[in-house]
Coordinates of C-alpha atoms and ligand atoms in Angstrom, one line a residue:
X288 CA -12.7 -31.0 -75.0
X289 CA -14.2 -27.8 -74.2
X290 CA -16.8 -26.2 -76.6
X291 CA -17.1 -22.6 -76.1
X292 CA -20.3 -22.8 -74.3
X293 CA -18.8 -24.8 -71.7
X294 CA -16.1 -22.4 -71.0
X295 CA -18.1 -19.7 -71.0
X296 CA -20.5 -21.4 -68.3
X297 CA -17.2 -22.4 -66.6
X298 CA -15.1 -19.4 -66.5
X299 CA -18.4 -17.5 -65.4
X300 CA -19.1 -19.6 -62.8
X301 CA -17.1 -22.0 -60.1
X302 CA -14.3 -21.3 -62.9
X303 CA -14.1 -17.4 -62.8
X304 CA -13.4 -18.4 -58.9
X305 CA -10.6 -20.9 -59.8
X306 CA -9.2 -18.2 -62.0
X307 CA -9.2 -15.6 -59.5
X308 CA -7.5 -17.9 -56.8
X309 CA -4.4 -17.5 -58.9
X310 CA -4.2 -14.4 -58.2
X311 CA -0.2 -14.6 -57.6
X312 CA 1.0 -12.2 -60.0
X313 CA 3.1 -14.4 -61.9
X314 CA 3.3 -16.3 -65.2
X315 CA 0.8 -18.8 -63.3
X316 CA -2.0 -16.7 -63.8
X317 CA -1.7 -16.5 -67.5
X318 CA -1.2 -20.5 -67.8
X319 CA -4.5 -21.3 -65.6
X320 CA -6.0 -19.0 -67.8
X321 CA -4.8 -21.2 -71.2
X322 CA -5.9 -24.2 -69.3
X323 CA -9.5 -23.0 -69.2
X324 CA -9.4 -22.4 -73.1
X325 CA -7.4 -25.5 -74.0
X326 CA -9.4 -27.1 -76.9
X327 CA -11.7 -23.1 -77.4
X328 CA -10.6 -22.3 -81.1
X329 CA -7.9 -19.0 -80.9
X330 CA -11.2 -17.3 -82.8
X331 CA -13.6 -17.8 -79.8
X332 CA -11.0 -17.1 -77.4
X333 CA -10.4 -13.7 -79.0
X334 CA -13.4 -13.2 -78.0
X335 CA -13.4 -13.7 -74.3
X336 CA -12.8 -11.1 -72.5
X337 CA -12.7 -13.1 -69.1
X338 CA -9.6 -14.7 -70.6
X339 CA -7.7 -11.5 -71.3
X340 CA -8.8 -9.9 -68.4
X341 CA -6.3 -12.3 -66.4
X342 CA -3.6 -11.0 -69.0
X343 CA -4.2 -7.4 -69.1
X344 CA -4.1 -7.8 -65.1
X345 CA -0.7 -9.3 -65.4
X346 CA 1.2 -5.8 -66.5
X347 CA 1.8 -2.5 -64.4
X348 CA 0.8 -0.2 -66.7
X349 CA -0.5 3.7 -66.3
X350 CA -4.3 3.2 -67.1
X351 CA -4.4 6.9 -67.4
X352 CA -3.2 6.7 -70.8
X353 CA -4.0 4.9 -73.4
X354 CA -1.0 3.2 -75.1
X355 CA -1.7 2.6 -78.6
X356 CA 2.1 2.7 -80.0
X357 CA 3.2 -0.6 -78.7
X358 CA 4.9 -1.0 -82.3
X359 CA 7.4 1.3 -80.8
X360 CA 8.4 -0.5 -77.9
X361 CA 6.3 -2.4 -75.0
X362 CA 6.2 -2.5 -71.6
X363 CA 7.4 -6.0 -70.2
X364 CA 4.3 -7.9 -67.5
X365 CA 5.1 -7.6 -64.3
X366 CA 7.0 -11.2 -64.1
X367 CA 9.2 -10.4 -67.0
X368 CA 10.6 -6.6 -65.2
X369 CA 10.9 -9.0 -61.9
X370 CA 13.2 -11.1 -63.8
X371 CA 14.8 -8.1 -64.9
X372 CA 15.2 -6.3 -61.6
X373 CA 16.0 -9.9 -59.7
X374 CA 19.3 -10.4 -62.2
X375 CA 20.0 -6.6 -62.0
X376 CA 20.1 -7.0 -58.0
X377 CA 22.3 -10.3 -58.2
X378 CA 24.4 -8.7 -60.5
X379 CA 25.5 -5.9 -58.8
X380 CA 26.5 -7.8 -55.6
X381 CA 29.8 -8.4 -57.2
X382 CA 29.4 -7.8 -61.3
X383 CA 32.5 -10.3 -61.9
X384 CA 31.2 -12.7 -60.3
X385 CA 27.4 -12.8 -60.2
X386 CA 27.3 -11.3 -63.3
X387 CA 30.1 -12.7 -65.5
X388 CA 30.2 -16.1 -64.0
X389 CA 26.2 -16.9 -62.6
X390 CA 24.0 -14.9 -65.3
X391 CA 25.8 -14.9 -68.1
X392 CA 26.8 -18.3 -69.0
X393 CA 22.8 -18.7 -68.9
X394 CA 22.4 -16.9 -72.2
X395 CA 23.3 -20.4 -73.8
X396 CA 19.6 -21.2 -72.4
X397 CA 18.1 -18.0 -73.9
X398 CA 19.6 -18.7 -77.0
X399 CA 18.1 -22.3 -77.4
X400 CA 14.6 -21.6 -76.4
X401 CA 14.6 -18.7 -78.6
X402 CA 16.3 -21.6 -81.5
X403 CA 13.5 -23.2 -80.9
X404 CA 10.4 -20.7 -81.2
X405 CA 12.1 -19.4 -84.4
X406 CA 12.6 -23.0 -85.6
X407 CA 16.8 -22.5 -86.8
X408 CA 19.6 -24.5 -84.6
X409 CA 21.4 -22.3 -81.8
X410 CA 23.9 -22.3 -83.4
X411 CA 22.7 -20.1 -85.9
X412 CA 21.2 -16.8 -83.6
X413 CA 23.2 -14.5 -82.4
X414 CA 21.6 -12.5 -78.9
X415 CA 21.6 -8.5 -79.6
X416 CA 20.5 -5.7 -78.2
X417 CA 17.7 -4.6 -80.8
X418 CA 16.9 -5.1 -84.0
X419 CA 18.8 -2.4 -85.6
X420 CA 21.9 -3.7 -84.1
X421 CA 21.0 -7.8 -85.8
X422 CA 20.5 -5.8 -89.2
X423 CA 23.2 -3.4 -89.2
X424 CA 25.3 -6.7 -88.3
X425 CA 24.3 -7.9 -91.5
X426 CA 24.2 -4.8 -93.6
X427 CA 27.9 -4.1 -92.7
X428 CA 29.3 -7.2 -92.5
X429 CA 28.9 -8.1 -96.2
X430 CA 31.4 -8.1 -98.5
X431 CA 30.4 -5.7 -101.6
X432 CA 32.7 -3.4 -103.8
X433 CA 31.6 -0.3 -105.6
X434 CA 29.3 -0.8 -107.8
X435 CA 27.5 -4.1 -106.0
X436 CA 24.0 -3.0 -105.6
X437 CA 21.4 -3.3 -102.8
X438 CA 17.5 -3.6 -103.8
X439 CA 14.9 -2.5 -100.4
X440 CA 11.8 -0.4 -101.0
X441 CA 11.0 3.0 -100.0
X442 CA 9.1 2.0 -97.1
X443 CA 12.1 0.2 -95.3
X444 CA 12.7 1.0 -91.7
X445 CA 14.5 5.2 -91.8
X446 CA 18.1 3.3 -89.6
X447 CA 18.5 0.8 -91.9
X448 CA 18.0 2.8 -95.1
X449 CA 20.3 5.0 -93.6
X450 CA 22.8 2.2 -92.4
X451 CA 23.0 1.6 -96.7
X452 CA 22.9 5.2 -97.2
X453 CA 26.8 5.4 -95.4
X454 CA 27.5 2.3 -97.4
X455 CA 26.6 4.0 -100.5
X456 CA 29.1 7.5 -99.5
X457 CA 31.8 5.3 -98.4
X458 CA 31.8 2.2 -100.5
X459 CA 30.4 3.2 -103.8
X460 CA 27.6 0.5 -103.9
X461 CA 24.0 1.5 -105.0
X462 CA 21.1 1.1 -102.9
X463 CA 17.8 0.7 -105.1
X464 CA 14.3 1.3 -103.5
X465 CA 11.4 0.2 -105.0
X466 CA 7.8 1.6 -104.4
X467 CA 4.5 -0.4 -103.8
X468 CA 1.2 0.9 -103.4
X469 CA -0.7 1.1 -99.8
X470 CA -2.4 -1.4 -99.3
X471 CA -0.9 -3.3 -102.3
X472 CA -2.7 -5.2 -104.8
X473 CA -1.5 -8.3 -103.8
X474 CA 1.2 -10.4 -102.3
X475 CA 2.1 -11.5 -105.9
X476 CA 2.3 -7.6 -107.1
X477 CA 4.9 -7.4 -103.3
X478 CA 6.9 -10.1 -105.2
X479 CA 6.9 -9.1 -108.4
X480 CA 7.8 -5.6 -108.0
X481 CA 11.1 -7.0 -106.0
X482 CA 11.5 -9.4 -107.9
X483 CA 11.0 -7.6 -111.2
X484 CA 14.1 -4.9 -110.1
X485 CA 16.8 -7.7 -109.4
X486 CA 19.8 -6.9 -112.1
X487 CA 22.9 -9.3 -112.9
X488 CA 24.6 -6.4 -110.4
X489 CA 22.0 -7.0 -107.4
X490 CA 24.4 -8.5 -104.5
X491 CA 21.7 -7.8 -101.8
X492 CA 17.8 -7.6 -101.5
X493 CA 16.4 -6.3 -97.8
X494 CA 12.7 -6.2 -97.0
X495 CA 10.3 -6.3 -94.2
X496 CA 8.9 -9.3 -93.1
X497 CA 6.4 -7.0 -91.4
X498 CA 6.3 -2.6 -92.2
X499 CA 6.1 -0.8 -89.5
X500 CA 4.5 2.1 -91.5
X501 CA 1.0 0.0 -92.7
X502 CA 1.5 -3.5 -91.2
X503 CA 2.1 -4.9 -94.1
X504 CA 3.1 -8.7 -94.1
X505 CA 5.2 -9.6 -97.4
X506 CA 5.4 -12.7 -99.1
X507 CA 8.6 -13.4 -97.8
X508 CA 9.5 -17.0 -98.7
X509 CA 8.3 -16.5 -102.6
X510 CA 10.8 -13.7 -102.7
X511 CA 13.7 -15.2 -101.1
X512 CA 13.6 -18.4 -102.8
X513 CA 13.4 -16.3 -106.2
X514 CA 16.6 -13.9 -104.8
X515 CA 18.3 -17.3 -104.0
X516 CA 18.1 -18.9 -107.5
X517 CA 19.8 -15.7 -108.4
X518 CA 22.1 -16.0 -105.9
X519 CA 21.1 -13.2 -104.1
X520 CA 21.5 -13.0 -100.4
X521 CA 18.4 -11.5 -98.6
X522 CA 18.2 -9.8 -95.3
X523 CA 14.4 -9.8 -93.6
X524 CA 14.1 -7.2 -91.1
X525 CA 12.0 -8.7 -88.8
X526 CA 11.6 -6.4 -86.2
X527 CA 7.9 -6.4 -85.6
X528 CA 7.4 -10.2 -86.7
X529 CA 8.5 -12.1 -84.1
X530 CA 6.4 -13.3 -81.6
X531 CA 3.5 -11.6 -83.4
X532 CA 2.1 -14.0 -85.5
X533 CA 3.1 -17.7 -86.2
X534 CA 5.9 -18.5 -88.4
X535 CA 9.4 -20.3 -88.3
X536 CA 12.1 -19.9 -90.0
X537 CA 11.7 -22.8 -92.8
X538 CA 8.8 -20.4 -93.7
X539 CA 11.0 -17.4 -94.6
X540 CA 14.5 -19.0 -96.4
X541 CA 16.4 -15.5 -95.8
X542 CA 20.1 -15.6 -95.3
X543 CA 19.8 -13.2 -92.3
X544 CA 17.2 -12.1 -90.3
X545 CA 16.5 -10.0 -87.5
X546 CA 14.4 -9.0 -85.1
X547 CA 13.8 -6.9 -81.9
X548 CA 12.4 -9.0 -78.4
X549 CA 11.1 -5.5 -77.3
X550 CA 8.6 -5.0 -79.1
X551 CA 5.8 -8.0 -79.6
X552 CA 8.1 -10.4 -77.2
X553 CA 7.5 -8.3 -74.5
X554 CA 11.3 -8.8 -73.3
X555 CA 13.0 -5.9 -71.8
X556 CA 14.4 -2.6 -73.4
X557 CA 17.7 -3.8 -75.3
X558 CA 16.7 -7.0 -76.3
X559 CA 16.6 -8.5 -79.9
X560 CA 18.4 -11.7 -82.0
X561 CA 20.2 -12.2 -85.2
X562 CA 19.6 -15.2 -87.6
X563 CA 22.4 -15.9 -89.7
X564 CA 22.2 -19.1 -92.1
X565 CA 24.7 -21.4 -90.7
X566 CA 26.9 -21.3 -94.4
X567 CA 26.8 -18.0 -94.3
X568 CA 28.4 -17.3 -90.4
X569 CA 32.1 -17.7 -91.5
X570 CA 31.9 -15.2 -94.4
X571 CA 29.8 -12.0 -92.2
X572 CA 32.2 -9.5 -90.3
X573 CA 31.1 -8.9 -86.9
X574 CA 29.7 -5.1 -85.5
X575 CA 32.5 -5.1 -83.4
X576 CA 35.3 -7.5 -84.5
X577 CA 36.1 -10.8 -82.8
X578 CA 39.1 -12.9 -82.6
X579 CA 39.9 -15.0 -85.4
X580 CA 39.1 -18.0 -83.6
X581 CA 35.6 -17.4 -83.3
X582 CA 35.1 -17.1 -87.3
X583 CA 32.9 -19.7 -87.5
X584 CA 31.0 -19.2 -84.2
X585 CA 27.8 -17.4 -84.0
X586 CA 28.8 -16.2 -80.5
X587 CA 31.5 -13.4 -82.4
X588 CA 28.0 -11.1 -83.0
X589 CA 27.8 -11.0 -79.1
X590 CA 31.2 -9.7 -78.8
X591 CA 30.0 -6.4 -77.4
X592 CA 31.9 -5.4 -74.4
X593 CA 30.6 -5.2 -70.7
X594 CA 26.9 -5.5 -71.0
X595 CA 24.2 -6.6 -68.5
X596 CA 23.0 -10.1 -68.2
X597 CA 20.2 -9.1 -66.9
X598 CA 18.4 -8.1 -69.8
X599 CA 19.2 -10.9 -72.3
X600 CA 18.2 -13.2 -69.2
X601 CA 14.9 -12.1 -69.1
X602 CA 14.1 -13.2 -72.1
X603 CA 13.6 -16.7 -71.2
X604 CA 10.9 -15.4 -68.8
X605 CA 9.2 -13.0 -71.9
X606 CA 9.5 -16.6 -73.9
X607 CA 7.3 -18.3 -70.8
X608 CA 4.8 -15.7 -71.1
X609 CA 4.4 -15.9 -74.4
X610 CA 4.1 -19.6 -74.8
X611 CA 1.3 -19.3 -71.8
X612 CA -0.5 -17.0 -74.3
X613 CA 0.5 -19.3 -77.1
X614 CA 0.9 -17.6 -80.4
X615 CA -2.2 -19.0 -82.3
X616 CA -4.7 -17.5 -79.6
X617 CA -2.3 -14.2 -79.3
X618 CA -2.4 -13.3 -82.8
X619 CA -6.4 -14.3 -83.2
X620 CA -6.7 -11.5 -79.9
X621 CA -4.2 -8.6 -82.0
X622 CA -6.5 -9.1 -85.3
X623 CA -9.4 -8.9 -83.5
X624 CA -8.6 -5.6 -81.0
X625 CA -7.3 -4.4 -84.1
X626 CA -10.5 -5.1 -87.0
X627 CA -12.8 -3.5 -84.1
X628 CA -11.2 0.0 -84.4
X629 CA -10.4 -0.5 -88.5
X630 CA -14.0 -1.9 -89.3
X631 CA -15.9 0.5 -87.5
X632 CA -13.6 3.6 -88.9
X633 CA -13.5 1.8 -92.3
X634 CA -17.5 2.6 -92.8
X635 CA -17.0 6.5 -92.3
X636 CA -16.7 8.4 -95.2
X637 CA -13.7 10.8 -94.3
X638 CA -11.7 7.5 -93.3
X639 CA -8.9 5.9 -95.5
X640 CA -7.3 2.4 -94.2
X641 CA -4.2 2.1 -95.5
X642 CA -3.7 -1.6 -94.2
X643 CA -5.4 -4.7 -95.6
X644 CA -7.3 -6.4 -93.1
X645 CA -7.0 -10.0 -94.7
X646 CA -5.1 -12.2 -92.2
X647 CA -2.7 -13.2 -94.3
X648 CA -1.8 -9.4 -95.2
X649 CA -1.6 -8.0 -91.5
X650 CA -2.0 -8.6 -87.8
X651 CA -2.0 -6.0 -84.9
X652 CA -0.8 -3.0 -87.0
X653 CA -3.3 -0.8 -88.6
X654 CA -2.9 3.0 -90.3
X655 CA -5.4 4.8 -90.4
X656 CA -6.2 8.1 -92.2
X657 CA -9.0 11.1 -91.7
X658 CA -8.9 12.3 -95.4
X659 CA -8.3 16.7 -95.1
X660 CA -6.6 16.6 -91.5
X661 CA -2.9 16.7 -91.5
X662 CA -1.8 13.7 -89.4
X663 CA 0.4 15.1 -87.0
X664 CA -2.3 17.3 -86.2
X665 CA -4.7 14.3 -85.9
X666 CA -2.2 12.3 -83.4
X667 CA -1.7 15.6 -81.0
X668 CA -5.3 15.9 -80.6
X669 CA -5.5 12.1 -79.5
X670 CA -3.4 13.0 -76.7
X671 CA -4.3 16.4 -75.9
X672 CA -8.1 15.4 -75.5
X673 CA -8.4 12.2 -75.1
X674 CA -4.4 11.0 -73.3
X675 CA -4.5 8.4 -76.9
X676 CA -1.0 8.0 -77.8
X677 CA -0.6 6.8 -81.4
X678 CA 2.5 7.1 -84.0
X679 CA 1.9 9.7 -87.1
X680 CA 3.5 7.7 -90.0
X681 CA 4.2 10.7 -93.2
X682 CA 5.5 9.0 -95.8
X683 CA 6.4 11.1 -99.1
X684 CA 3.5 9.1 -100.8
X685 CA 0.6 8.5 -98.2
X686 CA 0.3 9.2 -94.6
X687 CA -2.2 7.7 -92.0
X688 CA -1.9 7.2 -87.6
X689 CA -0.4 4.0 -87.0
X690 CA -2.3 2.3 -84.2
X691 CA -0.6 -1.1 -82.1
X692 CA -2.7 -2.3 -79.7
X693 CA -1.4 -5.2 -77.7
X694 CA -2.4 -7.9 -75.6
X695 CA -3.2 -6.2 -72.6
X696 CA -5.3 -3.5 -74.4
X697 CA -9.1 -3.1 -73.2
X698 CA -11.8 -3.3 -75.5
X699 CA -12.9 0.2 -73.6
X700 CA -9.7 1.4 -75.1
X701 CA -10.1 0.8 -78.4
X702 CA -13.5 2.0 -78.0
X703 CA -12.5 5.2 -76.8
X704 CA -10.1 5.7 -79.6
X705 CA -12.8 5.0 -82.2
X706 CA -15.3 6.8 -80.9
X707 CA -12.6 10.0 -80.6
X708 CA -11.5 9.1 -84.3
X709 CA -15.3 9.5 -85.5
X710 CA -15.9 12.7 -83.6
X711 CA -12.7 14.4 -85.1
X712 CA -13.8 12.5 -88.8
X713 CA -17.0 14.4 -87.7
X714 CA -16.1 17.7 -86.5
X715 CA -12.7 18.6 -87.5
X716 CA -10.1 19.8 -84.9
X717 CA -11.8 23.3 -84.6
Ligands
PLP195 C1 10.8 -2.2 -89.5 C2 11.7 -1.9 -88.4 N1 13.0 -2.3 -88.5 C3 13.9 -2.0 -87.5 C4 13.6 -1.4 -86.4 C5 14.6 -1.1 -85.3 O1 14.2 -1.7 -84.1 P1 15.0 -1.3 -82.8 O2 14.7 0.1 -82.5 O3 14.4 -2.2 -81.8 O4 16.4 -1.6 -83.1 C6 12.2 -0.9 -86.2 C7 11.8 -0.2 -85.0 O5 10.7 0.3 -84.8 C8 11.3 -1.2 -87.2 O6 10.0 -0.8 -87.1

């Protein structure tokens, strides 16, 4: 086994050479790379910045910007948007062909090795094009009458509050959103403030696995084994949870869940899954309605229309990519990128964090606010001065920039954001 000194006397030495040899661009690099860590605690490699200079290195990227908003959406490496461009160019040789009968019988594969990395049978995850479109599947698809209600909070993603919203004008349920403090008190205050607002009425209770305002992580499986003794179905949006930090699915017990492959997946634009409990497949109404045949088969969410294979194809090579990270050592690197910029802001006076750094609180997300400078303000000085681009998150009770670095982000880069945070904390925006 390797301690860390050894690597380190390794990788800087006949090692560094070995790394470099694999210089071939593809999904090879990163896995030569893991083999020099095997054994090195995801801590230590966190910390080694040989290691994820091989992985920055394996994304085209514009270095003249520094992208700090990769909670929005993420640019693929280089071998997953070759994967992408190789089945868009087979594809279009002859579409009914190539595409309908090569590529897309393949998605079976997709959907097992994604199965597998969320830990739930293939038969249970649908393949969609984002997250909004796995939730909305859900949020739609339930039977509820006037007067049902719906329990979220007030810091649920804006399309999916609105998705209820429409439910609410045009079936007569209720939607109920419940506040929490930033950062909470604790995960039992998360849980008991949900739990606490269940009524004999509540038919549905939707949360984040993950915000995307603070980063917050809830306490998801306390809440839906609680909902389910009630016989409440729950719906986790997990749009910035998978593939971010380590969980399965046996950790969660939701009824539905979904996610986008986009974001901390790296998988190309239009990418994201459903999660459907198998008992509960026959009773949910597809998006776009299926044949009657296919009631009980997960396959009537992907009832779309024409689509691209391409993209749900290429998620087998974001999955590769991933694994050759690994998601123990990936999630040690987004903590620690992200406690360099929080820790050092956190000891300035002007400087609220609105995320709890604890690890079992938050991962890569952070929000960050300069008390007395509007945020929006805040963000369009990052870019005008400094090319930073980071997400103001105004919320009607805090607001703070949300920062998302990801695995290919340099320690230079999160230097340069801190230091440009400190000088505005300092000076103002005059
Ligand atoms: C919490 C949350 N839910 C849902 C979504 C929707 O994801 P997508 O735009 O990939 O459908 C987002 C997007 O940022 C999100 O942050």
């Amino acid at each position: 086994m390797l301690t860390r000194r050894s690597f380190i006397q390794t990788t800087s030495g006949a090692g560094a050479a070995a790394l470099a040899a694999f210089s071939d661009r593809g999904v090879d690099r990163v896995l030569a790379a893991g083999r020099h860590v095997e054994g090195v605690a995801p801590a230590d490699v966190a910390a080694d910045e040989s290691y994820w200079r091989e992985i920055q290195q394996a994304f085209t990227l514009d270095r003249t910007i520094t992208n700090l908003n990769n909670g929005g959406c993420c640019p693929s490496p280089r071998v997953v948007h070759e994967a992408l461009k190789r089945y868009l160019d087979i594809s279009n040789q002859a579409p009914v062909y190539h595409m309908w009968q090569i590529l897309e019988p393949n998605i079976e594969s997709v959907r097992r090795r994604l199965a597998a990395s969320f830990g739930c049978d293939a038969e249970e995850l649908a393949i969609t094009r984002n997250a909004s479109e796995a939730l909305q599947i859900a949020q739609l698809g339930i039977d509820l009458k006037a007067g049902d209600e719906v329990l979220t909070t007030n810091q649920d993603y804006g399309r999916m509050l609105d998705t209820w919203e429409q439910r609410v004008r045009r079936d007569g349920i209720k939607l109920v959103k419940v506040s929490f403090p930033v950062p909470p008190k604790s995960m039992d205050d998360l849980s008991t403030r949900l739990i606490g607002a269940l009524t004999p009425r509540t038919k549905v209770l939707h949360f984040c696995h993950i915000t995307n305002l603070t980063g917050q992580i809830f306490p998801v499986k306390q809440i839906c084994d609680e909902a389910r003794r009630r016989g409440v179905r729950t719906i986790v949006d997990g749009a910035h949870a998978f593939a971010h930090f380590p969980y399965k699915a046996s950790d969660l017990g939701c009824d539905y869940y979904g996610t986008s492959l986009h974001k901390w997946l790296l998988a190309p634009i239009g990418t994201g899954f459903l999660y459907v409990r198998r008992e509960h497949i026959p009773s949910l109404w597809p998006l776009t309605p299926a044949g009657a045949s296919r009631t009980n088969d997960i396959r009537k969410f992907e009832e779309i229309g024409t689509h691209p294979a391409a993209n749900h194809n290429a998620i087998a090579e974001a999955l590769t990519f991933h694994e050759g990270i690994g998601i123990e050592r990936k999630s040690a690197r987004l903590r620690y990128l992200r406690n360099r910029w929080a820790t050092r802001l956190g000891a300035h006076a002007r400087v609220r964090i609105h995320t709890n750094l604890d690890p079992a609180h938050s991962c890569a997300i952070g929000n960050v606010q300069i008390a007395g400078i509007p945020t929006g303000k805040l963000v369009a000085r990052l870019w005008e001065r400094w090319r930073i681009i980071a997400t103001p998150i105004v919320h009607a009770e805090y607001e703070g920039v949300r920062v998302t670095p990801n695995v290919y982000t340099t320690l230079e880069e999160i230097d340069m954001f801190a230091g440009a945070m400190e000088e505005i904390a300092s000076k103002g925006l005059a």
